JSON list of C-alpha atoms in Angstrom, two decimals:
[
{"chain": "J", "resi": 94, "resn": "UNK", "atom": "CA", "xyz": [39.85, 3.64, 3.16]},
{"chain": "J", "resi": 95, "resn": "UNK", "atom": "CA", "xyz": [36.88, 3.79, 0.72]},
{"chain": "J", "resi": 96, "resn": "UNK", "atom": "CA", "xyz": [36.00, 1.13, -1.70]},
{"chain": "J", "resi": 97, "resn": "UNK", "atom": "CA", "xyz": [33.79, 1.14, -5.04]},
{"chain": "J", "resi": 98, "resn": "UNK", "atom": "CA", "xyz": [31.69, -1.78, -5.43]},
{"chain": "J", "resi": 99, "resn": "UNK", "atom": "CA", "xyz": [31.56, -2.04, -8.95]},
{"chain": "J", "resi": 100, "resn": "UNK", "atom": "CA", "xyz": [28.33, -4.91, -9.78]},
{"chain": "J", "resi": 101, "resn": "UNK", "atom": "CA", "xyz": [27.51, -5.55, -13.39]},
{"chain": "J", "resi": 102, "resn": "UNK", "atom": "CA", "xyz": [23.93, -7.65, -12.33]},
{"chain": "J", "resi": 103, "resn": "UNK", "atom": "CA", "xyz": [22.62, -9.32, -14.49]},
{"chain": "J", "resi": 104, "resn": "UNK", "atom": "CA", "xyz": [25.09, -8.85, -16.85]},
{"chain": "J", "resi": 105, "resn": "UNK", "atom": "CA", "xyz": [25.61, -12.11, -18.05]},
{"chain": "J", "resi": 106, "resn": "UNK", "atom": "CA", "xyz": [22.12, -12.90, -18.85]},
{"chain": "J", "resi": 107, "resn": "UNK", "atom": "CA", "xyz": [21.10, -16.70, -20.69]},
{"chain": "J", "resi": 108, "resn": "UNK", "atom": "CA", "xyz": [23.06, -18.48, -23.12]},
{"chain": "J", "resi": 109, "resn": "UNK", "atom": "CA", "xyz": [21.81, -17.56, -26.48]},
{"chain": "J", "resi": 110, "resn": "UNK", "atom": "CA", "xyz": [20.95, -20.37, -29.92]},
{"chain": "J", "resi": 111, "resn": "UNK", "atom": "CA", "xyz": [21.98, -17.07, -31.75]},
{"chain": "J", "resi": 112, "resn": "UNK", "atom": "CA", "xyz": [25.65, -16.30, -30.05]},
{"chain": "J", "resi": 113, "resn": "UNK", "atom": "CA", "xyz": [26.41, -20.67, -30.29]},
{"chain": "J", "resi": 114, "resn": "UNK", "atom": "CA", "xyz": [25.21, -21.26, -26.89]},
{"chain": "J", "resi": 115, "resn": "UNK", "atom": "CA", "xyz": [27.27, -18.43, -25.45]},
{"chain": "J", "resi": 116, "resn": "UNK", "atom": "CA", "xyz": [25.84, -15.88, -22.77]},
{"chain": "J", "resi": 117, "resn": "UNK", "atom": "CA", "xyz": [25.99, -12.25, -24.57]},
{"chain": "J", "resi": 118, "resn": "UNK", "atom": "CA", "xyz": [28.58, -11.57, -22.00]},
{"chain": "J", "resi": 119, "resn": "UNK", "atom": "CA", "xyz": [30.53, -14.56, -23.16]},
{"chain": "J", "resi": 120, "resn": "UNK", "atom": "CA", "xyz": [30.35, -13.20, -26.76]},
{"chain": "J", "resi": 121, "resn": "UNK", "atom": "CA", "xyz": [31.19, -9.35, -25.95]},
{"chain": "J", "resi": 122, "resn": "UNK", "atom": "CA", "xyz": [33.83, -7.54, -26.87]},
{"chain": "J", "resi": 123, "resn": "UNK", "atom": "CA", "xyz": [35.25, -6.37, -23.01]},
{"chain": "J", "resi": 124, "resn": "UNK", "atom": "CA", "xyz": [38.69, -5.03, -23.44]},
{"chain": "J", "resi": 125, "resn": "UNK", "atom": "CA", "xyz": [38.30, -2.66, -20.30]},
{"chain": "J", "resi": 126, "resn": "UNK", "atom": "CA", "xyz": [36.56, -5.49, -18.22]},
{"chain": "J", "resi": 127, "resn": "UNK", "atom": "CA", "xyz": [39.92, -7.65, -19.58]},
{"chain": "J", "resi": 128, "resn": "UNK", "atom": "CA", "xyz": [42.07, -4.96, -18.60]},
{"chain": "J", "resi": 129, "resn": "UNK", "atom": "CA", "xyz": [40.84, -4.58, -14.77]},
{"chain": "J", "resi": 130, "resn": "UNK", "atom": "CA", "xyz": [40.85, -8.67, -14.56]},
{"chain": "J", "resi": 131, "resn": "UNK", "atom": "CA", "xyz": [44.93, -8.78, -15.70]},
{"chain": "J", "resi": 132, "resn": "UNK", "atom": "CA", "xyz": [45.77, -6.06, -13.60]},
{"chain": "J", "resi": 133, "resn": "UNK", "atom": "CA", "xyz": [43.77, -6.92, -10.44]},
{"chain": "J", "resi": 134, "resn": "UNK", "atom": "CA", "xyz": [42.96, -10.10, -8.15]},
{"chain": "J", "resi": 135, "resn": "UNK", "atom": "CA", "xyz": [40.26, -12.10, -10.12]},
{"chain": "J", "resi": 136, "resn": "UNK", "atom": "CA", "xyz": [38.84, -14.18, -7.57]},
{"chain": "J", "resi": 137, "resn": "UNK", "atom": "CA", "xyz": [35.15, -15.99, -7.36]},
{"chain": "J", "resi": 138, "resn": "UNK", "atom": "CA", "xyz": [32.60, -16.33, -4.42]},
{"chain": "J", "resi": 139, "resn": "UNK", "atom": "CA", "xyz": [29.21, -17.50, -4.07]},
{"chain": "J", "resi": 140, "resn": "UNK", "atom": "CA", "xyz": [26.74, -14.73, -2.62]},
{"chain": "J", "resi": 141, "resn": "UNK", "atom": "CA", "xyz": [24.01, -16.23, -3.15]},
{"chain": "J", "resi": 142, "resn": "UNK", "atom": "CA", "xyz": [22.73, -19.32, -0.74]},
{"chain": "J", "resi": 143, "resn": "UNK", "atom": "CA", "xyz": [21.42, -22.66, -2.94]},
{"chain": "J", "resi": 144, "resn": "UNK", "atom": "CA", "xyz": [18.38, -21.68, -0.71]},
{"chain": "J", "resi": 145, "resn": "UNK", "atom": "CA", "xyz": [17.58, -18.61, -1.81]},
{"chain": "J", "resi": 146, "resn": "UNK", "atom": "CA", "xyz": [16.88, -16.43, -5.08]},
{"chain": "J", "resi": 147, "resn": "UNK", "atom": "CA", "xyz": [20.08, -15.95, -7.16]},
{"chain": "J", "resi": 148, "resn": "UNK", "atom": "CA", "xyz": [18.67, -12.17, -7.53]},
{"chain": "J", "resi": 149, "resn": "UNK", "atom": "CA", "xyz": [20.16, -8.37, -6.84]},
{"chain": "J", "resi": 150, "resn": "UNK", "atom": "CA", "xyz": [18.09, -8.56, -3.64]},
{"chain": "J", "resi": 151, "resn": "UNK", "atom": "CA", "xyz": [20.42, -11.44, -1.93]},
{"chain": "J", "resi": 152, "resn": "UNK", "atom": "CA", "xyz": [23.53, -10.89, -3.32]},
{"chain": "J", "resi": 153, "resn": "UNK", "atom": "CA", "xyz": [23.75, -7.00, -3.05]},
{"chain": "J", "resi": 154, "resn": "UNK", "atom": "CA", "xyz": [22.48, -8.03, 0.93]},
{"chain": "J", "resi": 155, "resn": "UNK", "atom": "CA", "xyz": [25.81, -10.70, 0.97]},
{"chain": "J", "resi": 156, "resn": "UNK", "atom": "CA", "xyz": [28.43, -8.27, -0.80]},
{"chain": "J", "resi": 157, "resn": "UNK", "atom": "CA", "xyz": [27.45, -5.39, 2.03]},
{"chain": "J", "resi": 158, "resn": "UNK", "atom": "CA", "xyz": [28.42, -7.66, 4.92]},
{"chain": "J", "resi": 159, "resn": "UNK", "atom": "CA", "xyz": [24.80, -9.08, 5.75]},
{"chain": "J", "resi": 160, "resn": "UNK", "atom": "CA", "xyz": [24.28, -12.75, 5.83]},
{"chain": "J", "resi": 161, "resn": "UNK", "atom": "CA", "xyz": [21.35, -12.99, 3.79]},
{"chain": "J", "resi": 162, "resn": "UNK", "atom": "CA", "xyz": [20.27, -16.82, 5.65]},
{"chain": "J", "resi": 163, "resn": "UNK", "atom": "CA", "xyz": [19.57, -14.71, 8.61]},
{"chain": "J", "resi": 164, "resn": "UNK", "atom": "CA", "xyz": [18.24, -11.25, 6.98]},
{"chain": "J", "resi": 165, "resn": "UNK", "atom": "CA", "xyz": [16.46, -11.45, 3.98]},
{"chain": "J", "resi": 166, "resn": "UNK", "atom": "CA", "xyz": [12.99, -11.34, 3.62]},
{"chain": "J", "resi": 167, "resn": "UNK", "atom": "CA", "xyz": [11.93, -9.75, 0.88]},
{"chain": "J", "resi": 168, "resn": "UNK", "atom": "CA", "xyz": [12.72, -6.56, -1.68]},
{"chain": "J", "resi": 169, "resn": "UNK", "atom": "CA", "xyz": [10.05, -4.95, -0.07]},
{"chain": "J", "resi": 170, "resn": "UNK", "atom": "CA", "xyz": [10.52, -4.44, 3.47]},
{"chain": "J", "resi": 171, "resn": "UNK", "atom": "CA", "xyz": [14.57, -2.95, 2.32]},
{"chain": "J", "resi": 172, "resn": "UNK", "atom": "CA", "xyz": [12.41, -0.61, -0.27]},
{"chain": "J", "resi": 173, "resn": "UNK", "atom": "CA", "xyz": [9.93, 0.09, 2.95]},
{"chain": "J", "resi": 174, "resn": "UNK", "atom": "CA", "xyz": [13.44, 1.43, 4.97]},
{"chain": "J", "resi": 175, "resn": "UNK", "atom": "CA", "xyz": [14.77, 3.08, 2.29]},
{"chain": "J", "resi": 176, "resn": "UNK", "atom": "CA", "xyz": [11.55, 5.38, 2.03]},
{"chain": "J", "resi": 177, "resn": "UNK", "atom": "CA", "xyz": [11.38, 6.53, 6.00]},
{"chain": "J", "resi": 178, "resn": "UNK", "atom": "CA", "xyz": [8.53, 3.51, 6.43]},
{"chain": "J", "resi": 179, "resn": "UNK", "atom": "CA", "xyz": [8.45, 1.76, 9.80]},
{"chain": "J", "resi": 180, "resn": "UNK", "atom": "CA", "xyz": [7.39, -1.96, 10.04]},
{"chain": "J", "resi": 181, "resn": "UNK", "atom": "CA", "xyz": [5.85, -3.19, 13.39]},
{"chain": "J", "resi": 182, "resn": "UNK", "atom": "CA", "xyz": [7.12, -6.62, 13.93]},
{"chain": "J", "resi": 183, "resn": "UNK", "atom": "CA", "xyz": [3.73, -8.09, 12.96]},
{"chain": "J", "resi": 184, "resn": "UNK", "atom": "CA", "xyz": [3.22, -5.89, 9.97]},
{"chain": "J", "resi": 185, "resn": "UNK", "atom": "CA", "xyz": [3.82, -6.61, 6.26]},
{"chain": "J", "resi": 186, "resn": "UNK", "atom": "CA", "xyz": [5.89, -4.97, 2.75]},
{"chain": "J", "resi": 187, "resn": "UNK", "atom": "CA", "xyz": [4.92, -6.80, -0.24]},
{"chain": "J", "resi": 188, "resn": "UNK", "atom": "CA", "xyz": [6.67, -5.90, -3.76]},
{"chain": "J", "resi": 189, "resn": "UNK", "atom": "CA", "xyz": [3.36, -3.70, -5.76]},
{"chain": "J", "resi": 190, "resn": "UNK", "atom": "CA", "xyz": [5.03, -4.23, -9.16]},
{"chain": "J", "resi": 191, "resn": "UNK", "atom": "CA", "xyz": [2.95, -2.48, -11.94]},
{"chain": "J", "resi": 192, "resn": "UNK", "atom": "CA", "xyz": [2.97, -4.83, -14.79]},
{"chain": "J", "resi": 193, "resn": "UNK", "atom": "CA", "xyz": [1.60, -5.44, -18.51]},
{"chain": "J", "resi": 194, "resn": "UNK", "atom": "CA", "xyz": [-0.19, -8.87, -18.96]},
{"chain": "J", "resi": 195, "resn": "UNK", "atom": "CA", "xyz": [-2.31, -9.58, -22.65]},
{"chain": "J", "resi": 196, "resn": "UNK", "atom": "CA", "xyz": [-4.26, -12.64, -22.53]},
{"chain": "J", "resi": 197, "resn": "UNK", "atom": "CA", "xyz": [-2.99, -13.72, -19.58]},
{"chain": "J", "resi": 198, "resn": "UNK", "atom": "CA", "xyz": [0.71, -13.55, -20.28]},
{"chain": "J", "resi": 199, "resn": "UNK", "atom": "CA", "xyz": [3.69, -10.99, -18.95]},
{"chain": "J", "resi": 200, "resn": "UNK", "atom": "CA", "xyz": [4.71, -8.99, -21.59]},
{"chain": "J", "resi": 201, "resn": "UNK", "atom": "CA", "xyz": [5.94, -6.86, -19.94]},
{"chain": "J", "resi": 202, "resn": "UNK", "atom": "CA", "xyz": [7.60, -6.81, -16.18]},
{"chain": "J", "resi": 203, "resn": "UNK", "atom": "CA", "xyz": [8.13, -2.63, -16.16]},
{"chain": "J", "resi": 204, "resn": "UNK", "atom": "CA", "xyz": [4.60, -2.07, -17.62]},
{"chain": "J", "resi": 205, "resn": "UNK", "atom": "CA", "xyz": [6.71, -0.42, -20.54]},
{"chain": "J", "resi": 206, "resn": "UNK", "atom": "CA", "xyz": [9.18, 1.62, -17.62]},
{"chain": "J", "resi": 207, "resn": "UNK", "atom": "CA", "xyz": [6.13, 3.74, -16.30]},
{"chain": "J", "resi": 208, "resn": "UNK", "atom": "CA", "xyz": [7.19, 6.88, -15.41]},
{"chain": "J", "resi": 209, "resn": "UNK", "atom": "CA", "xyz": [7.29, 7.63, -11.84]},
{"chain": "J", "resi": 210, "resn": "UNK", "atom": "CA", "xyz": [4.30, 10.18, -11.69]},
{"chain": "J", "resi": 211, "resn": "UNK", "atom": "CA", "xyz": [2.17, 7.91, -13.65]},
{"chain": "J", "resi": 212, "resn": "UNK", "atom": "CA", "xyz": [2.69, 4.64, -11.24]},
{"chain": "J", "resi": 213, "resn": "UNK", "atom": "CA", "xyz": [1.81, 7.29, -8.44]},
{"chain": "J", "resi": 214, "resn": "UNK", "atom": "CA", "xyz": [-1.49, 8.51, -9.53]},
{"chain": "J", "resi": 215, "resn": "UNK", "atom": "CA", "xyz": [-2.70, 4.73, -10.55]},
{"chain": "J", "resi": 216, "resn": "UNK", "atom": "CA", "xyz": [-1.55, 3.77, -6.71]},
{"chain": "J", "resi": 217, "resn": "UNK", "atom": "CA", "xyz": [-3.50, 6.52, -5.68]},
{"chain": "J", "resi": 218, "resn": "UNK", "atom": "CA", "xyz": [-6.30, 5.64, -7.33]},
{"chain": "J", "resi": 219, "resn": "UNK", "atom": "CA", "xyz": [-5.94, 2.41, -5.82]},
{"chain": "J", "resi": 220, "resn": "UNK", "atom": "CA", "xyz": [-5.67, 3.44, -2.35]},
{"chain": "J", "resi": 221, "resn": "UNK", "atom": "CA", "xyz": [-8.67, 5.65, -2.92]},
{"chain": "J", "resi": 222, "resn": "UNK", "atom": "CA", "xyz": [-10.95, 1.95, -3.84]},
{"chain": "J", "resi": 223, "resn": "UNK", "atom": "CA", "xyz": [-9.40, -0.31, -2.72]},
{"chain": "J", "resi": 224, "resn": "UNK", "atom": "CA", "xyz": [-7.05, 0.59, 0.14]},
{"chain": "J", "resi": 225, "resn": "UNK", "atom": "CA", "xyz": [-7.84, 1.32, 3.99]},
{"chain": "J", "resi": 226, "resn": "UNK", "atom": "CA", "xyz": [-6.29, 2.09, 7.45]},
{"chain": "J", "resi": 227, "resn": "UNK", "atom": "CA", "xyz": [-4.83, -1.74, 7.36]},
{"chain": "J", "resi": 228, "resn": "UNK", "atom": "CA", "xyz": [-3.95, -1.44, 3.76]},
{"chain": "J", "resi": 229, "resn": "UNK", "atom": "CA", "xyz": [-2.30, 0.89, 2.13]},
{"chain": "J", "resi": 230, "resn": "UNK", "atom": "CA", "xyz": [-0.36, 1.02, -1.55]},
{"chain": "J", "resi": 231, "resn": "UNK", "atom": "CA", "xyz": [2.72, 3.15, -1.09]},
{"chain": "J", "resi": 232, "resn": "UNK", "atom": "CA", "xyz": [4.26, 4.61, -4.43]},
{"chain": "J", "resi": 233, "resn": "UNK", "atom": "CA", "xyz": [8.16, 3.92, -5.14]},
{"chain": "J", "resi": 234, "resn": "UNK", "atom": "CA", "xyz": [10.03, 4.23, -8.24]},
{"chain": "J", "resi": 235, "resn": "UNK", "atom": "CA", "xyz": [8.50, 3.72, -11.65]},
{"chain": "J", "resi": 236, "resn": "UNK", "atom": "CA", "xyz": [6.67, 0.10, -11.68]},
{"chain": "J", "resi": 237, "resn": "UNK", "atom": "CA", "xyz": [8.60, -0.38, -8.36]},
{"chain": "J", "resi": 238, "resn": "UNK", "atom": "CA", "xyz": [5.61, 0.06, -5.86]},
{"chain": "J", "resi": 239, "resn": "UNK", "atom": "CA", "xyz": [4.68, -0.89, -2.50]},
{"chain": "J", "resi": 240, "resn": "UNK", "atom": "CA", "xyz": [2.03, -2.43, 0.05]},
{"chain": "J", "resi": 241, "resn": "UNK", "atom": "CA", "xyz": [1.85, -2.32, 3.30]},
{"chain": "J", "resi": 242, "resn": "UNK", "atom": "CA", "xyz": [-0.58, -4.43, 5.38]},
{"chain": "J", "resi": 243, "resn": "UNK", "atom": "CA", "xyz": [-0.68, -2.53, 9.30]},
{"chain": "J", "resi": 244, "resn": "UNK", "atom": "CA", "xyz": [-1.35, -5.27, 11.62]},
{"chain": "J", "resi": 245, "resn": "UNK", "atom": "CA", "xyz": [-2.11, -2.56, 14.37]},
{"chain": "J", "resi": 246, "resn": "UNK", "atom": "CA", "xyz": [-5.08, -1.93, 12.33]},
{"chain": "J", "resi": 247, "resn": "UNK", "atom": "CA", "xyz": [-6.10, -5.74, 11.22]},
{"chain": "J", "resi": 248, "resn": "UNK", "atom": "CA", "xyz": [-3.99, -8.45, 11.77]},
{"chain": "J", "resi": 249, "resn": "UNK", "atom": "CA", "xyz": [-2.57, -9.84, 8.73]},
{"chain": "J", "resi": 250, "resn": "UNK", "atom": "CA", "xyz": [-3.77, -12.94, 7.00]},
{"chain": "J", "resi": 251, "resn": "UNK", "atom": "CA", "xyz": [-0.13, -13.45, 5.70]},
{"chain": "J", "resi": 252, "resn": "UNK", "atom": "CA", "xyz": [2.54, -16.36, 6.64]},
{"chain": "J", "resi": 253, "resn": "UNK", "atom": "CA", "xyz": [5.89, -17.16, 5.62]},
{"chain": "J", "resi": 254, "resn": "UNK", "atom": "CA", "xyz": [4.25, -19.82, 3.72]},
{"chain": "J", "resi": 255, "resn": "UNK", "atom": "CA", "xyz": [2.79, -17.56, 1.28]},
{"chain": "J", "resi": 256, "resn": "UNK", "atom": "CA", "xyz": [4.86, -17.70, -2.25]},
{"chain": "J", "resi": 257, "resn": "UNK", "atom": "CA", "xyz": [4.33, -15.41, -5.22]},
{"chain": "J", "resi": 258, "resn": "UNK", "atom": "CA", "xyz": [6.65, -15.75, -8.37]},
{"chain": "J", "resi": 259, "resn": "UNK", "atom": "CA", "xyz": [8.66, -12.05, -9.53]},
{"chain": "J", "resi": 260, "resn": "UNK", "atom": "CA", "xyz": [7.50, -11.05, -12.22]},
{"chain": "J", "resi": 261, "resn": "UNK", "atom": "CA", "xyz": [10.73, -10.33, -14.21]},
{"chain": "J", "resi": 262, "resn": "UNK", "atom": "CA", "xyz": [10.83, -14.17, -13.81]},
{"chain": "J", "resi": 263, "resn": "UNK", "atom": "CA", "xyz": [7.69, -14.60, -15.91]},
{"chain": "J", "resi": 264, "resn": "UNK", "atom": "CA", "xyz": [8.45, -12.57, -18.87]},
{"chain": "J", "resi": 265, "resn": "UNK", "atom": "CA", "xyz": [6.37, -13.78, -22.35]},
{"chain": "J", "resi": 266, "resn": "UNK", "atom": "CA", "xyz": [4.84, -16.75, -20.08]},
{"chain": "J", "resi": 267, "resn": "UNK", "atom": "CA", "xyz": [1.60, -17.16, -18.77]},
{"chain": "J", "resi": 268, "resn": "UNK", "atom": "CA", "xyz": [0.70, -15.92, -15.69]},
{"chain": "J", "resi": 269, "resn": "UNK", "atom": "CA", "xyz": [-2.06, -18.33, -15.26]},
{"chain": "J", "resi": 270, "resn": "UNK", "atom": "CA", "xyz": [0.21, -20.97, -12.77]},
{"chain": "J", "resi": 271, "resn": "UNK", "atom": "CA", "xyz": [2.14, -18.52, -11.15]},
{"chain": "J", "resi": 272, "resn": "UNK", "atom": "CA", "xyz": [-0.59, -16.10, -9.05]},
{"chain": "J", "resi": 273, "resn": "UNK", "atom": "CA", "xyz": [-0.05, -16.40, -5.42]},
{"chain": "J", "resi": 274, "resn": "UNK", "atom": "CA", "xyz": [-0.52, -19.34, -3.35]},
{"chain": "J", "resi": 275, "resn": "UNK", "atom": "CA", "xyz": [-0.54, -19.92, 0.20]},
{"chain": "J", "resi": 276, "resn": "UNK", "atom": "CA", "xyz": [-1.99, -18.10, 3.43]},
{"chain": "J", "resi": 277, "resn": "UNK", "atom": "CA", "xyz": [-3.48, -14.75, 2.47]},
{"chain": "J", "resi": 278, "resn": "UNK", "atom": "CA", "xyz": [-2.87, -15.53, -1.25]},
{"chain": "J", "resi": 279, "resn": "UNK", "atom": "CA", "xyz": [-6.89, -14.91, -1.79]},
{"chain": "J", "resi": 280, "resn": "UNK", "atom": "CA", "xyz": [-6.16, -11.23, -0.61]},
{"chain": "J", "resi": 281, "resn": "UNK", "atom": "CA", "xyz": [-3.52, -10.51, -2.84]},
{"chain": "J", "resi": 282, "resn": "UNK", "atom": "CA", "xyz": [-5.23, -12.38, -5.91]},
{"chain": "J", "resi": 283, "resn": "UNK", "atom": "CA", "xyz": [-8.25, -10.50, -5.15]},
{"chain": "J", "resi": 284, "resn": "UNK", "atom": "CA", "xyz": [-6.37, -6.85, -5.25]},
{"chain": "J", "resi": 285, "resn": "UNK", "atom": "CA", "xyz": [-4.81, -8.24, -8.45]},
{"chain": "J", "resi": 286, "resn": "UNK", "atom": "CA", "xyz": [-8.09, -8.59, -10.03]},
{"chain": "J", "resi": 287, "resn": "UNK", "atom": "CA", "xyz": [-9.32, -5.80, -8.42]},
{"chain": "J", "resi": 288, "resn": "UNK", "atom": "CA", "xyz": [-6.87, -3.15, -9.64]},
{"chain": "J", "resi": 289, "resn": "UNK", "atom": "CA", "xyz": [-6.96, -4.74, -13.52]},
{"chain": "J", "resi": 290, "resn": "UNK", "atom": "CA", "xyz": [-10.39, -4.00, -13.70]},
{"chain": "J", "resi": 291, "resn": "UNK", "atom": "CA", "xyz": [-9.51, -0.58, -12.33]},
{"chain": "J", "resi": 292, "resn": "UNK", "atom": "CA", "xyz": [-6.67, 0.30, -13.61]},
{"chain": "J", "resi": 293, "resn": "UNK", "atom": "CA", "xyz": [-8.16, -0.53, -17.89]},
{"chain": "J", "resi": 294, "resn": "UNK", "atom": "CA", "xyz": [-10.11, 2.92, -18.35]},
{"chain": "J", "resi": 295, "resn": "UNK", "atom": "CA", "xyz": [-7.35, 5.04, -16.34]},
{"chain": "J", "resi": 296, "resn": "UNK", "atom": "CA", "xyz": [-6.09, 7.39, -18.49]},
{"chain": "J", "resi": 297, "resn": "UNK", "atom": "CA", "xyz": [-2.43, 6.26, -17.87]},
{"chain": "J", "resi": 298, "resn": "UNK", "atom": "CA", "xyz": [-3.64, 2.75, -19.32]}
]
């Protein structure tokens, strides 16, 4: 038997001062969403641990069968798979988001949806300065971007105890408290910098 997983994420967004405190969902006209509810099984579960982000990346993990507490570790190194990319057990996939920040604040989490081409010749061009055997800036889809740190090469200056914030988290905020802290947080700062400064007279910019 074959099932369609049907996930509307993020579809109930925040409750809004402009819909009386209701989420858009809340306010929406559904009538084939209400339809499906009073002629199936309407049932609730929790998919996402109290631990962990309440994001796409851990409950998509929990609603294919795979207990998230014991497998997630990132958007990245799923991403990594998904493009053919193998991951010694010592290396590193960190989430390369392209991104538009004014005066230090996100505007803009998809650096306006970047088209796919685009994001690939600025990673190029970032591979080309900045990247090296150990390092290496993979494109993906649109602002959706890679990098992977080879520890056969140079081992990594990364721990578990790193933390860096998503940027779709930080949307019209500063950015100013939320760069990355932790072990091997200078190396990813620095690249941040780095690729700013490179990135402003590109003619995709």
């Amino acid at each position: 038997m074959k099932y369609a997983i049907i996930i509307p994420d993020g579809a109930a967004d925040e409750p809004q001062e402009g819909l009386d405190g209701r989420t858009p969902l809340e306010a929406a006209d559904t009538p084939a969403m209400d339809s499906l509810a009073a002629a199936g099984v309407v049932a609730r579960a929790c998919h996402t641990p109290k631990s962990l982000p309440a994001g796409s990346e851990v409950g998509n993990m929990s609603l294919l069968g795979y207990d998230p507490l014991t497998n997630f570790t990132g958007r990245a190194p799923i991403e990594a798979a998904a493009q053919g990319i193998e991951l010694g057990d010592e290396d590193w996939a960190i989430r390369c988001n392209l991104v538009t920040v004014i005066d230090q604040e996100m505007r803009n989490f998809t650096a306006d949806h970047i088209s796919t081409a685009e994001a690939t010749e600025l990673l190029a061009v970032a591979q080309e300065e900045l990247g090296s055997n150990a390092l290496k800036f993979v494109p993906g889809v649109s602002y959706r971007n890679l990098l992977i740190w080879n520890a056969a090469e140079q081992p990594a200056p990364f721990t578990m105890d790193m933390r860096a914030s998503p940027p779709h988290d930080l949307t019209d905020k500063s950015v100013l408290d939320s760069f990355p802290r932790g072990p091997g947080s200078d190396v990813l700062n620095n690249l941040m910098a780095a690729t700013s400064k490179l990135f402003a007279d590109h003619p995709v910019n």
